[in-house]
Coordinates of C-alpha atoms and ligand atoms in Angstrom, one line a residue:
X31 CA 0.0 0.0 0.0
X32 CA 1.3 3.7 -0.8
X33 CA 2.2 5.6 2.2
X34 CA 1.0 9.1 2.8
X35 CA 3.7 12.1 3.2
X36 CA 6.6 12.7 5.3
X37 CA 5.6 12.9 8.9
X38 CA 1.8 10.9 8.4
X39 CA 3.0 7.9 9.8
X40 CA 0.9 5.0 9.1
X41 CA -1.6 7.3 7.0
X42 CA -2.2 5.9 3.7
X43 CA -3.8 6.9 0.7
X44 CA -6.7 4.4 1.3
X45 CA -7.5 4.9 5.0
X46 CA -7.5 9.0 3.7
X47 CA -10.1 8.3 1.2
X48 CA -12.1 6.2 3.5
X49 CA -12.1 8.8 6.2
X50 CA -13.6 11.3 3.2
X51 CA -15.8 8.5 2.0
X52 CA -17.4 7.9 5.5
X53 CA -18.3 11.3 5.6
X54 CA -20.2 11.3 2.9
X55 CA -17.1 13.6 1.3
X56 CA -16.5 13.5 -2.5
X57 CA -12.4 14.3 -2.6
X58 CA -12.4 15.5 -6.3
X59 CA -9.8 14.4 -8.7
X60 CA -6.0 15.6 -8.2
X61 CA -7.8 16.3 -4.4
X62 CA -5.4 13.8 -2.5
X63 CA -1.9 14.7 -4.1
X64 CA -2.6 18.1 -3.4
X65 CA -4.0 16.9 0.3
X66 CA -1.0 15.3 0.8
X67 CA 1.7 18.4 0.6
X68 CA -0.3 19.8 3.8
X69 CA 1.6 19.5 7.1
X70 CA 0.6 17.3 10.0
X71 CA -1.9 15.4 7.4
X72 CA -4.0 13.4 10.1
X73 CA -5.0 16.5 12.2
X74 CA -5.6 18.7 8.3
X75 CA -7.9 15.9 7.6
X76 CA -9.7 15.8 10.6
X77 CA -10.2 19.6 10.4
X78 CA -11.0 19.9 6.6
X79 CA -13.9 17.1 7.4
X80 CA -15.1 19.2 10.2
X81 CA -15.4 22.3 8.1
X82 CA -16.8 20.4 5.6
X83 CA -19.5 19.3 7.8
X84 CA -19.7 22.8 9.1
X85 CA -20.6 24.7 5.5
X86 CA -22.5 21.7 3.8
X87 CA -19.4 21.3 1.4
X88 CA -19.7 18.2 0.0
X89 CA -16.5 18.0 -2.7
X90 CA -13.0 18.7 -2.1
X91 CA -11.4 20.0 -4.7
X92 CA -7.5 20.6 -5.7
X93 CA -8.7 24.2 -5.9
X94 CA -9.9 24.1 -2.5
X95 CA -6.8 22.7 -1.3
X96 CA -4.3 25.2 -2.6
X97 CA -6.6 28.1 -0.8
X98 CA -6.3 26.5 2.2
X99 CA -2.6 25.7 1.8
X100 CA -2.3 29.5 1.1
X101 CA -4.3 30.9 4.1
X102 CA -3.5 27.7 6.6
X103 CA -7.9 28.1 6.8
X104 CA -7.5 24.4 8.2
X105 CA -5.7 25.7 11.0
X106 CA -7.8 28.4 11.8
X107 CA -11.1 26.8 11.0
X108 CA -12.3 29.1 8.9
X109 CA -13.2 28.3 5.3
X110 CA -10.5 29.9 3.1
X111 CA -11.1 32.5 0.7
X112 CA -11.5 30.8 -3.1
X113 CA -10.3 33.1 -6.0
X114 CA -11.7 31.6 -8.9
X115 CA -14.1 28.7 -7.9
X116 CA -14.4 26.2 -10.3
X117 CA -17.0 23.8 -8.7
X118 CA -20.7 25.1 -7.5
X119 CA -21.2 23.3 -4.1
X120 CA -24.5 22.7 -3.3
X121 CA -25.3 23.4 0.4
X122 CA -27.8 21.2 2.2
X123 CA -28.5 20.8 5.9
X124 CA -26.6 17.9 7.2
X125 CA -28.6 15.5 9.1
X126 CA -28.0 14.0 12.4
X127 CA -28.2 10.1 11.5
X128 CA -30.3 10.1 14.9
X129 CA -32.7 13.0 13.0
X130 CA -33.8 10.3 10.1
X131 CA -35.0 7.8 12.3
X132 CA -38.2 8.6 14.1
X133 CA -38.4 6.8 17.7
X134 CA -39.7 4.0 18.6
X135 CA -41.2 3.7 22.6
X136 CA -43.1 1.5 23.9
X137 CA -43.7 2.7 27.8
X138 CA -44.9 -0.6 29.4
X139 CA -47.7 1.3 31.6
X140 CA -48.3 -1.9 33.6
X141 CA -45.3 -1.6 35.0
X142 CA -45.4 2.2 35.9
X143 CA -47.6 3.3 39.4
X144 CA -48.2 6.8 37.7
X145 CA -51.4 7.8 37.3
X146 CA -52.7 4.2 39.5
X147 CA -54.4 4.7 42.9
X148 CA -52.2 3.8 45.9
X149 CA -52.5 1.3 48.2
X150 CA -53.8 2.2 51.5
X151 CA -51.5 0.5 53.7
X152 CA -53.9 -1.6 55.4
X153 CA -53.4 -5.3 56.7
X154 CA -55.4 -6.9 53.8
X155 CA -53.5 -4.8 51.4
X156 CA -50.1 -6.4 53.1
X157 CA -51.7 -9.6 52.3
X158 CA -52.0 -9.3 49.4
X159 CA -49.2 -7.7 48.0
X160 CA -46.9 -10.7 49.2
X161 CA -49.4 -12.9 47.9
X162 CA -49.2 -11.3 44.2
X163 CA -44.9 -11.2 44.9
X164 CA -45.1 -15.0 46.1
X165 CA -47.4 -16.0 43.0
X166 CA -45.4 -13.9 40.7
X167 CA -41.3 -14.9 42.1
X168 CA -42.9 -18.7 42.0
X169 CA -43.8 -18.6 38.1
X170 CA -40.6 -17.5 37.3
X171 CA -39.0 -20.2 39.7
X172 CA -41.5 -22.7 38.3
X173 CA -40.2 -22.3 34.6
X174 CA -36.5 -23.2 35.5
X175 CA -36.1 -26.7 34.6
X176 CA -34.8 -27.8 38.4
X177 CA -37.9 -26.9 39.7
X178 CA -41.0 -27.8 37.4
X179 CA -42.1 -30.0 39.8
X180 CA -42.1 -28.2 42.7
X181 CA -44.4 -29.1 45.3
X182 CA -46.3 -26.7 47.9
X183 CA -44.4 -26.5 51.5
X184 CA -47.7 -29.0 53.0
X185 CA -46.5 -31.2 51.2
X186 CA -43.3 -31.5 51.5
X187 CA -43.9 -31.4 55.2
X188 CA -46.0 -35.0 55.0
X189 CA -43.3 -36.2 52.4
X190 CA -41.5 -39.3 54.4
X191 CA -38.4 -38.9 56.7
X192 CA -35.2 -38.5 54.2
X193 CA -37.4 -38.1 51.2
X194 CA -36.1 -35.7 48.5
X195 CA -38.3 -33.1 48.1
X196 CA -38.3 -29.6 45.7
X197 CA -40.5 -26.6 46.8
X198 CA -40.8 -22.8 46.2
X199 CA -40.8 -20.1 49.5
X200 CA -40.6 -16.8 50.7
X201 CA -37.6 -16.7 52.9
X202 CA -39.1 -14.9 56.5
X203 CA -36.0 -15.3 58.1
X204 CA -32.4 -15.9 57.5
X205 CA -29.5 -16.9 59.8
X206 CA -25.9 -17.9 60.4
X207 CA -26.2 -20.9 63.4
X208 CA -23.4 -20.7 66.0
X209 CA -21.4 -23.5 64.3
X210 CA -21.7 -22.0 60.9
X211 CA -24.4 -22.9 59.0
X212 CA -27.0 -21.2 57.4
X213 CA -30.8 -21.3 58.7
X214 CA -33.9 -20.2 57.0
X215 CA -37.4 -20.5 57.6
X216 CA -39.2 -20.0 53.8
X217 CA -43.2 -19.9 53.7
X218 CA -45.9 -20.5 50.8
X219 CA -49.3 -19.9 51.0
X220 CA -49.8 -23.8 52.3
X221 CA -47.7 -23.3 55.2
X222 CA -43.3 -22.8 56.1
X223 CA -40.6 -24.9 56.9
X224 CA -36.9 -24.7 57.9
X225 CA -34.2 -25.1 55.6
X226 CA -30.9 -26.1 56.5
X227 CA -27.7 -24.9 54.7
X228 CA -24.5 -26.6 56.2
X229 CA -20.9 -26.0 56.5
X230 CA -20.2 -29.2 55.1
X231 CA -21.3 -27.9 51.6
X232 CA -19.2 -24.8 51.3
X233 CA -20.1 -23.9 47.4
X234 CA -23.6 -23.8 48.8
X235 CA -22.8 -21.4 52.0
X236 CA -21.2 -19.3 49.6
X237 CA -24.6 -18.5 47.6
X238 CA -26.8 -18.6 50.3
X239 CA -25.0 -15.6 52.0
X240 CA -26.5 -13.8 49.5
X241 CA -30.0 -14.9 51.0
X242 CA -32.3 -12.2 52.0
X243 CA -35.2 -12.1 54.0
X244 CA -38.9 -11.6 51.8
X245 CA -37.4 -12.9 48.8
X246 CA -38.5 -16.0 46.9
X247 CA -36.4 -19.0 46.6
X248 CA -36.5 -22.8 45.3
X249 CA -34.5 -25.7 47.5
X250 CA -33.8 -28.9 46.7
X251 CA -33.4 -31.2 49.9
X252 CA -34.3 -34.2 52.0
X253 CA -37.0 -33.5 54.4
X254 CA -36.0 -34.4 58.3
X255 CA -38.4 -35.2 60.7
X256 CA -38.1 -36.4 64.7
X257 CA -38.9 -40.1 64.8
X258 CA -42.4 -40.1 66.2
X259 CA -43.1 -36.8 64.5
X260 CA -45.8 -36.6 61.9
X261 CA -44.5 -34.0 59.7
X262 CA -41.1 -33.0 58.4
X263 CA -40.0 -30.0 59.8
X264 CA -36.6 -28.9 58.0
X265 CA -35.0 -30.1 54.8
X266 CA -31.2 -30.3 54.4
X267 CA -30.3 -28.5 51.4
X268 CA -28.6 -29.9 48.5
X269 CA -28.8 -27.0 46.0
X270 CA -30.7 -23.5 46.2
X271 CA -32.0 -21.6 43.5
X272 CA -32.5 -17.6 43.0
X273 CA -34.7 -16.8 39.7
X274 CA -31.9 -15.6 38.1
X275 CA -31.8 -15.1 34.5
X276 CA -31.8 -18.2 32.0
X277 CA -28.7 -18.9 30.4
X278 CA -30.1 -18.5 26.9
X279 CA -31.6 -15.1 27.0
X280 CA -31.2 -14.1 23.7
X281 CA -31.0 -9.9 23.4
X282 CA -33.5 -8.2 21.4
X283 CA -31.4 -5.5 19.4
X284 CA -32.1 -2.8 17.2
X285 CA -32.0 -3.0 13.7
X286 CA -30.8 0.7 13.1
X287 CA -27.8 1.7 14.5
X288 CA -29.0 4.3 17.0
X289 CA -27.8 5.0 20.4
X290 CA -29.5 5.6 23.8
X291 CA -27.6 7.4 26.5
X292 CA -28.2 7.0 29.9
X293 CA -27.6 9.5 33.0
X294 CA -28.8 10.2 36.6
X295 CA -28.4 12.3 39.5
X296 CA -27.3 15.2 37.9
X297 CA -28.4 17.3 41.3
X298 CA -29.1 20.4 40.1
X299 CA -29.5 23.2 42.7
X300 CA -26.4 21.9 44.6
X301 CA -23.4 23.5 45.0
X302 CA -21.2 20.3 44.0
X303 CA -23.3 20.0 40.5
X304 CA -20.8 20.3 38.0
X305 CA -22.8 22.2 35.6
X306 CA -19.5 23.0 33.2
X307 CA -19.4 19.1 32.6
X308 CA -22.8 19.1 32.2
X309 CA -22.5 21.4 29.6
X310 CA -19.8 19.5 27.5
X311 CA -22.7 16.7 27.5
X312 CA -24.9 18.5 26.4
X313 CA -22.6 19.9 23.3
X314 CA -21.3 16.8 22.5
X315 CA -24.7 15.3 22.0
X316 CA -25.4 18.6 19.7
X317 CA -22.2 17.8 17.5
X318 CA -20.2 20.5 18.2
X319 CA -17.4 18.6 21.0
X320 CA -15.2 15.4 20.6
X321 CA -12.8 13.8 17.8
X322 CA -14.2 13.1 14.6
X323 CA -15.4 8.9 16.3
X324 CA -16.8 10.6 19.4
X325 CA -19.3 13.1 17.7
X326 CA -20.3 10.0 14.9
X327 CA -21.4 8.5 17.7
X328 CA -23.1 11.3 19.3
X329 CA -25.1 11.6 15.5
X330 CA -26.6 8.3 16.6
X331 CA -28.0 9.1 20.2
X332 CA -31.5 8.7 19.5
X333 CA -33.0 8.6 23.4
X334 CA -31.7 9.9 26.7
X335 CA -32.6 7.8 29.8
X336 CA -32.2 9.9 33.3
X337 CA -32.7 7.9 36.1
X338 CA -33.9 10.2 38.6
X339 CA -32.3 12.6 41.4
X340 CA -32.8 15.4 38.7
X341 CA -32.1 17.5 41.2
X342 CA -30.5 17.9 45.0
X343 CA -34.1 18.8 46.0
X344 CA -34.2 20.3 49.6
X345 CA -34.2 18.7 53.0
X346 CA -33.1 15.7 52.1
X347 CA -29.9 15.4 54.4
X348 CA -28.5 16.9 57.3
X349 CA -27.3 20.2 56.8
X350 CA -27.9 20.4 52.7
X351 CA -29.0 23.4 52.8
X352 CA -25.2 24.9 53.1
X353 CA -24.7 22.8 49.6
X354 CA -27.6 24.6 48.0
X355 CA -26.9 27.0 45.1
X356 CA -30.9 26.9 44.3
X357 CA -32.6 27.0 47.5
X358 CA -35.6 26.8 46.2
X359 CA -37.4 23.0 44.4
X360 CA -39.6 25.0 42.0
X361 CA -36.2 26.7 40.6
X362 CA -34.3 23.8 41.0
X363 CA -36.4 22.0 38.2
X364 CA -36.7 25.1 35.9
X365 CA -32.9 25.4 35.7
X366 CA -33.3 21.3 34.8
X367 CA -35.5 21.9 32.1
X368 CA -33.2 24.9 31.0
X369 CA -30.9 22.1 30.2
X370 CA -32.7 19.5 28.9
X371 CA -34.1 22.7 26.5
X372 CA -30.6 22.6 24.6
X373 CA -30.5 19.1 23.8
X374 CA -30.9 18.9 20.3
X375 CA -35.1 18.1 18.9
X376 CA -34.5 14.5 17.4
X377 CA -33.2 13.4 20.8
X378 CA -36.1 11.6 23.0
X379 CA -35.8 11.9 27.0
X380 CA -37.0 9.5 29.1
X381 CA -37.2 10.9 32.5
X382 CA -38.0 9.1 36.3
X383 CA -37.5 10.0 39.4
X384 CA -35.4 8.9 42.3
X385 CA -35.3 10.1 45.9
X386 CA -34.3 13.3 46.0
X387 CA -37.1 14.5 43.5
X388 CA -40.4 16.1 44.6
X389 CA -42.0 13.0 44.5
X390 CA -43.4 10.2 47.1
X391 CA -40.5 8.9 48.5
X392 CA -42.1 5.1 48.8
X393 CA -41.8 2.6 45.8
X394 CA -42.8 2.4 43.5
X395 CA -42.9 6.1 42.9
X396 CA -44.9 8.0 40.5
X397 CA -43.7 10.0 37.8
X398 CA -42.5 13.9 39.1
X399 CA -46.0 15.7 38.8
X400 CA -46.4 18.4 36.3
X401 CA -46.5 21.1 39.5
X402 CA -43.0 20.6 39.9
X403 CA -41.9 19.7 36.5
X404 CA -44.3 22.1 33.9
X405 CA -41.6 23.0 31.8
X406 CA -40.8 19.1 31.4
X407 CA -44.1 18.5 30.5
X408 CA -44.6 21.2 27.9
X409 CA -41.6 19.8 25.9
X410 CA -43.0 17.3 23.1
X411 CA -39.5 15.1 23.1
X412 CA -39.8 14.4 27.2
X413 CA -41.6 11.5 28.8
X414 CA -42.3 11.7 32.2
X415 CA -42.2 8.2 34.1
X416 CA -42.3 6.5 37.6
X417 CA -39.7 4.8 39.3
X418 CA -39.2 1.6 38.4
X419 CA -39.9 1.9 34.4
X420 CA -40.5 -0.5 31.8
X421 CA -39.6 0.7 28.3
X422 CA -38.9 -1.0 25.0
X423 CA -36.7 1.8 23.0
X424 CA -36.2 0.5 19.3
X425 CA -37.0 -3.1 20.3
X426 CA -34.4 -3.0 22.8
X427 CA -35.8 -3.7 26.7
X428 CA -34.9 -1.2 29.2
X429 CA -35.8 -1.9 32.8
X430 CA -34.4 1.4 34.5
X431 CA -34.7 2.1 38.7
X432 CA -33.7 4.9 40.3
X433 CA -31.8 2.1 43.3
X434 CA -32.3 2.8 46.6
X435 CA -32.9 -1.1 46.8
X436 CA -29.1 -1.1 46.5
X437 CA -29.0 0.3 50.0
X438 CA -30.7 -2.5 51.4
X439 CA -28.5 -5.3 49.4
X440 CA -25.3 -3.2 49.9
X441 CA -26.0 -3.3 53.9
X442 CA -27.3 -6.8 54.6
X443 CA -24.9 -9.0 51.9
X444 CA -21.3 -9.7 53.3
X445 CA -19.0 -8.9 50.6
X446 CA -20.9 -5.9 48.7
X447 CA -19.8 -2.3 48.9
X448 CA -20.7 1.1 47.1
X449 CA -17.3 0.5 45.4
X450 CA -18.7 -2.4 43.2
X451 CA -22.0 -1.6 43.1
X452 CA -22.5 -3.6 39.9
X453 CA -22.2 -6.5 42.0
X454 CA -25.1 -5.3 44.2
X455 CA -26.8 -5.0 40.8
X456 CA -26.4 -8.4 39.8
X457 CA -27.8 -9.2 43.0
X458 CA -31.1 -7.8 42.3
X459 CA -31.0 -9.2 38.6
X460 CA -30.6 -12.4 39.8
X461 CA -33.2 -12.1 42.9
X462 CA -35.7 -10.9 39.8
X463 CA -36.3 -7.8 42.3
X464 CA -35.5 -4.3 42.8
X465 CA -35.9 -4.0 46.4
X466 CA -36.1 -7.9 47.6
X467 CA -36.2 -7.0 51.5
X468 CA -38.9 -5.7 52.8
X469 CA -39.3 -3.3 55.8
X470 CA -35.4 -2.1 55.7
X471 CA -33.7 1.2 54.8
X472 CA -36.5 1.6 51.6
X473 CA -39.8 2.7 52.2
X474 CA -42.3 0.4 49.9
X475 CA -45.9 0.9 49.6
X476 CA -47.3 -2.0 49.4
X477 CA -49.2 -2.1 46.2
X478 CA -51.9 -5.1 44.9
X479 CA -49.7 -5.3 42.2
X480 CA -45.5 -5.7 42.5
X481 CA -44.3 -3.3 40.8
X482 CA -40.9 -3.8 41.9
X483 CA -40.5 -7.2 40.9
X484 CA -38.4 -8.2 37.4
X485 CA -41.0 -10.2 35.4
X486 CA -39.3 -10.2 32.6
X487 CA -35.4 -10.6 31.9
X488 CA -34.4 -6.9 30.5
X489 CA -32.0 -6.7 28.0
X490 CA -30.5 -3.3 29.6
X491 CA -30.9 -3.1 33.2
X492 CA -29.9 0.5 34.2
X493 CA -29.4 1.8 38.0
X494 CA -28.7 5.1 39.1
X495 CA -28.3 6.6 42.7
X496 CA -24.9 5.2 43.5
X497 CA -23.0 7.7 41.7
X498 CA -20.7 5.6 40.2
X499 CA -20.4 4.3 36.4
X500 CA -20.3 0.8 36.2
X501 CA -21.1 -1.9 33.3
X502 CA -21.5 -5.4 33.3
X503 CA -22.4 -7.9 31.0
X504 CA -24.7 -11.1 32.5
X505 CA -25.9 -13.7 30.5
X506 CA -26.5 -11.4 27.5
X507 CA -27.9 -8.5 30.1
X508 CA -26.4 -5.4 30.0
X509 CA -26.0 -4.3 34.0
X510 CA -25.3 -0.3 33.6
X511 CA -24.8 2.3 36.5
X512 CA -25.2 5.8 35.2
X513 CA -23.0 7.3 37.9
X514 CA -23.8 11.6 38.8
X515 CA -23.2 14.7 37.7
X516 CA -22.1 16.0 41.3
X517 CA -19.1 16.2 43.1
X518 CA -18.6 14.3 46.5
X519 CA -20.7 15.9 49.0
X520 CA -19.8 16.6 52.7
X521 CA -22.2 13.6 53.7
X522 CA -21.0 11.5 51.2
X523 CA -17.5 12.3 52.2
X524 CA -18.5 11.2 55.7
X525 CA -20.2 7.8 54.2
X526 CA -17.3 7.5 52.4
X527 CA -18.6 7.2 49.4
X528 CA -16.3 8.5 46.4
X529 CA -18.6 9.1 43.0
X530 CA -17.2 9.0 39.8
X531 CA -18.7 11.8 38.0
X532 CA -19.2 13.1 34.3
X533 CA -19.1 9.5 33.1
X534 CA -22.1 8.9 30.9
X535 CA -22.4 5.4 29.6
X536 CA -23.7 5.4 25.8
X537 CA -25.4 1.9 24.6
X538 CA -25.4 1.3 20.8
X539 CA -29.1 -0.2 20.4
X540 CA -27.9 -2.6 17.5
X541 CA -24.7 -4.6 19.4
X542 CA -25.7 -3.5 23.0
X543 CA -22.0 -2.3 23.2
X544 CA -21.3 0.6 25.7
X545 CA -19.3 3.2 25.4
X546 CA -17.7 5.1 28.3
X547 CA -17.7 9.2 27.5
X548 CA -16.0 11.3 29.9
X549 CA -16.9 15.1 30.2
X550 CA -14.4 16.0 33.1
X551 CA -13.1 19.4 32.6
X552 CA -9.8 18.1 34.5
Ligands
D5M2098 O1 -27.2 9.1 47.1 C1 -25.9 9.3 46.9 C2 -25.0 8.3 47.4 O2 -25.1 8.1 48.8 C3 -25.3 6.9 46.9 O3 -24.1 6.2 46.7 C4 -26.1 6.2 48.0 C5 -25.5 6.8 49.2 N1 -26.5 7.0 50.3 C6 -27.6 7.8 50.3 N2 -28.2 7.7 51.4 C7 -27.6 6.9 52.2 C8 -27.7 6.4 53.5 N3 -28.7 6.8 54.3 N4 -26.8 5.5 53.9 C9 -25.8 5.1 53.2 N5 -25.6 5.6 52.0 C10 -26.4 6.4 51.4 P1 -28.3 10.2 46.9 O4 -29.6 9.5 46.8 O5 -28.0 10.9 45.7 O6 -28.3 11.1 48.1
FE2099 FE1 -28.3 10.8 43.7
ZN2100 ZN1 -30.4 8.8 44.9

C-alpha cells in the first residue's frame, strides 16, 4: 500500500479516502496529491472534514486545497477564501443520523404506578401484595427446569423422613447458626418450613450468603423429621435456587444503529453540581465537541434515559442546605428543564424520578408531577415516568430504577460495597427484584400489584443513585450504573462514598455495546 507524506505515519492513501468516503465527502480528482503536501496530514484531515461538515461542502477540490494551503484556513477553522471557484457546491442541511430515524417507545404502563391509585396500607393490602410477589417470584422459579415439579411446602412437610423433596418459599428469616451454618425458615401460601444450609457444603454457603429475607427461593433437599413426629420439619439443602436469568436469554437488538444514552443524579441546585461538565454533554450530543469517532457517535443518540435525582431537592440530608446553590425545588427543576431545552429536537428523553425529587418517597414512585416539573411537560421530546420503568426503545428492553434497593443489598450481603456496586446490581438481577427486602432502609408501599418485581429478563438493566459508572455484562444482560453529575458531598465524604462523575455510559441499540464518554473538565 502507498504511504502518505513525510511525517503521516501510518496514513495511507486508502485509509485518507475512506475517512472522506465515511463522511459522505467526494475528494475530487487531483484532491489527495494536493491533500497530501499539507503539514501534519491526520490533524488537516480531521479539520477539513469538520469544516466540511460545518458549511454543507460536499466535494473537495485541488482548488480548494491550494486556498487553504495559502491561508492555513484548516488551522484556523475558517473556510478559506476561493479566487476563482471552479466547482458550484451545493449546500444542504446535514442531518444527524439520529434525526432520520423517528423513535420507537413503547412505555410498558403496567409496569409504571403513575397515574394508578395507591394502596392504603392496610393489613389486607399487606396480604395481598406478598401474595401477588409470592405467586409472581414462583412462576418465574417454576419455569426453571430444576424446579418444574415443585411441590407446595404441605406437602413437603408430609413427604416421608429423608425423602427428596423440591418446593418454592418466601424466605421470612435468615440466619448464620453458631457452628456455621446457614438457617432459613421460607413460607408459601400452604404453610413454612426450615431449611438447612451446612458448613459441610461450602459452594452452597457461599450462595446462600447472598439470602435475603422476603425474597423468593427454590430448594432442593431431604426432608427431616423427629422419629415419632408426623411431619417434616426442615430439609437439608442440597442445592438452592434464585430466579436468576436463563442462560439462553437471547437480546432483542435494534435494527438501526442508533444509540440511547443514559444519566442520573445530575443534582441540580447543589453547589457540587458540575454544571460546566454538564454542559460538554450537552454539546457533544449537539455535535459540536469530541474527535471526529466521538461526535459519529453522538449523531446516533437517538433517546436519553435519566434515572432520577434530577435534582439535590431540599431537606433531604442533614445540613444540605449549606450545599444549595438553588434553594428553592420549583427553581431547581426550571434550571433542569433549561438544560434539557438545549439538547438537540430528534433526541427523545425518558425521565423518572429517584429520591431526591419532589415526588413520594415510597416505591414504586410515580412519575414527578407536572406542578414541579411544567416545563418538562410542555416539551413534546420528554416523557415523564415512575420509578421503576419499563420501556422498549427500538425493540431494545430497558428496565431502569432509580436504586435505593441497592442500599438495602449493599447493607445486609457480606461482601458488597458502594465500590462495586455492579455486584449489588447483579444481586437484584438475579433475585428478579429491585428492592427484595422488605421493611429495611426503603420505604415500599405495598401495592396489589408488585411493581418492583423483574418479570421479565431486561435486556439493559440501568441503575442510578450510587454515583458511580459501572457496566456489566450477565448472560446477554447489560447491567449499567449511570453514575452523577455531582461532586462528592460533605455527607457522602463522611459515608465514604467517592462518585465518579461526568461518566455517561452510551449503549449502541444494535450490538448493545457501551461506550464510556467522559466530560471531566480536569
Ligand atoms: O445518594 C448518593 C449516594 O449516597 C449513593 O451512593 C447512595 C448513598 N446514600 C444515600 N443515602 C444513604 C444512606 N442513608 N446511607 C448510606 N448511603 C447512602 P443520593 O440518593 O444521591 O443522596
Ligand atoms: Fe443521587
Ligand atoms: Zn439517589
Amino acid at each position: 500500500m502507498q504511504q502518505a507524506g513525510a511525517g503521516a505515519g501510518e496514513f495511507s492513501d486508502a485509509e485518507i479516502l475512506k475517512e472522506f468516503l465515511k463522511r459522505n465527502l467526494n475528494l475530487h480528482p487531483g484532491a489527495l496529491a494536493e491533500l497530501k503536501k499539507l503539514e501534519n496530514l491526520r490533524g488537516a484531515v480531521e479539520q477539513i472534514i469538520s469544516n466540511a461538515h460545518h458549511s454543507g461542502r460536499e466535494v473537495i477540490t485541488a482548488d480548494y486545497l491550494k486556498a487553504i494551503r495559502r491561508d492555513g484556513a484548516a488551522k484556523n477553522l475558517g473556510e478559506p477564501h476561493l479566487s476563482e471557484p471552479k466547482v458550484v457546491v451545493v449546500k444542504r442541511t446535514k442531518k444527524f443520523f439520529a434525526e432520520e430515524h423517528e423513535a420507537e417507545i413503547k412505555l410498558k404502563e403496567l409496569s409504571d404506578i403513575t397515574n394508578k391509585s395507591y394502596s392504603e396500607g392496610n393489613v389486607e393490602s399487606f396480604a395481598k401484595y406478598f401474595n401477588n410477589r409470592y405467586e409472581r417470584m414462583a412462576k418465574i422459579l417454576r419455569s426453571r427446569n430444576h424446579l418444574r415439579e415443585a411441590s407446595s411446602i404441605e406437602r413437603a412437610r408430609r413427604a416421608g423422613n429423608r425423602s427428596e423433596v423440591k418446593i418454592i418459599g418466601m424466605v421470612s428469616d435468615a440466619r448464620k447458626t453458631q457452628k456455621g451454618h446457614v438457617l432459613l425458615e421460607v413460607e408459601d401460601p400452604t404453610g413454612a418450613i426450615k431449611v438447612l444450609i451446612s458448613n459441610t457444603k461450602p459452594e452452597l454457603l457461599e450462595a446462600a450468603k447472598e439470602i435475603v429475607t422476603d425474597e423468593v427461593i427454590g430448594v432442593e433437599g431431604v426432608a427431616g423429621r423427629d422419629s415419632g413426629s408426623e411431619e417434616s420439619e426442615i430439609i437439608f439443602a442440597n442445592d438452592i435456587f434464585f430466579p436468576d436469568v436463563s442462560n439462553s436469554h437471547e437480546p432483542n437488538k435494534s435494527d438501526v444503529p442508533l444509540a440511547l444514552a443514559i444519566i442520573s443524579d445530575t443534582h441540580v441546585g447543589s453547589t457540587k453540581f458540575l454544571e460546566g461538565e454538564f454542559l460538554r454533554f450537552i454539546k457533544w450530543l449537539n455535535g459540536e465537541l469530541g474527535t471526529q469517532k466521538q461526535r459519529e457517535l453522538a449523531e446516533r443518540v437517538k433517546y436519553l434515559l435519566v434515572g432520577g435525582d434530577l435534582v439535590d431537592g431540599v431537606g433531604i440530608y442533614p445540613e444540605q442546605e449549606s450545599e444549595l446553590v438553588i434553594k428553592d425545588i420549583h427553581q431547581q427543576y426550571e434550571r433542569f428543564a433549561e438544560f434539557i431545552a438545549m439538547l438537540p429536537q430528534h433526541i427523545e428523553i425518558i425521565i423518572l424520578p429517584g429520591n431526591h425529587d419532589a415526588v413520594r418517597q415510597a416505591e414504586p414512585q410515580p412519575a414527578i408531577s407536572e406542578e414541579f416539573a411544567g416545563k418538562l411537560y410542555q416539551d413534546s421530546r420528554v416523557h415523564m415516568v415512575g420509578n421503576p420503568c419499563s420501556a422498549s426503545l427500538h425493540g431494545v428492553n430497558v428496565l431502569s430504577y432509580h436504586g435505593r434497593g441497592m442500599d438495602d443489598v449493599i447493607s445486609n450481603i457480606p461482601g458488597m460495597s458502594y465500590t462495586h456496586a455492579e455486584k449489588a446490581m447483579l444481586s437484584l438481577l438475579r433475585k428478579r427484584h429491585l428492592t427484595p427486602i422488605y421493611g429495611d432502609k426503603v420505604p415500599l408501599s405495598p401495592e396489589v400489584h408488585d411493581y418492583m418485581l423483574i418479570e421479565e429478563a431486561p435486556d439493559i438493566f440501568h441503575v442510578g443513585h450510587v454515583h458511580r459508572t459501572s457496566v456489566l455484562n450477565y448472560r446477554n444482560v447489560t447491567l449499567i450504573n449511570s453514575g452523577t453529575f455531582q461532586q462528592q458531598t460533605t455527607f457522602q465524604r463522611k459515608m465514604n462514598i467517592v462518585p465518579t462523575p461526568a461518566i455517561v455510559p452510551i449503549v449502541d441499540l444494535q450490538t448493545l455495546k457501551t461506550t464510556k464518554m467522559i466530560f471531566k473538565l480536569q
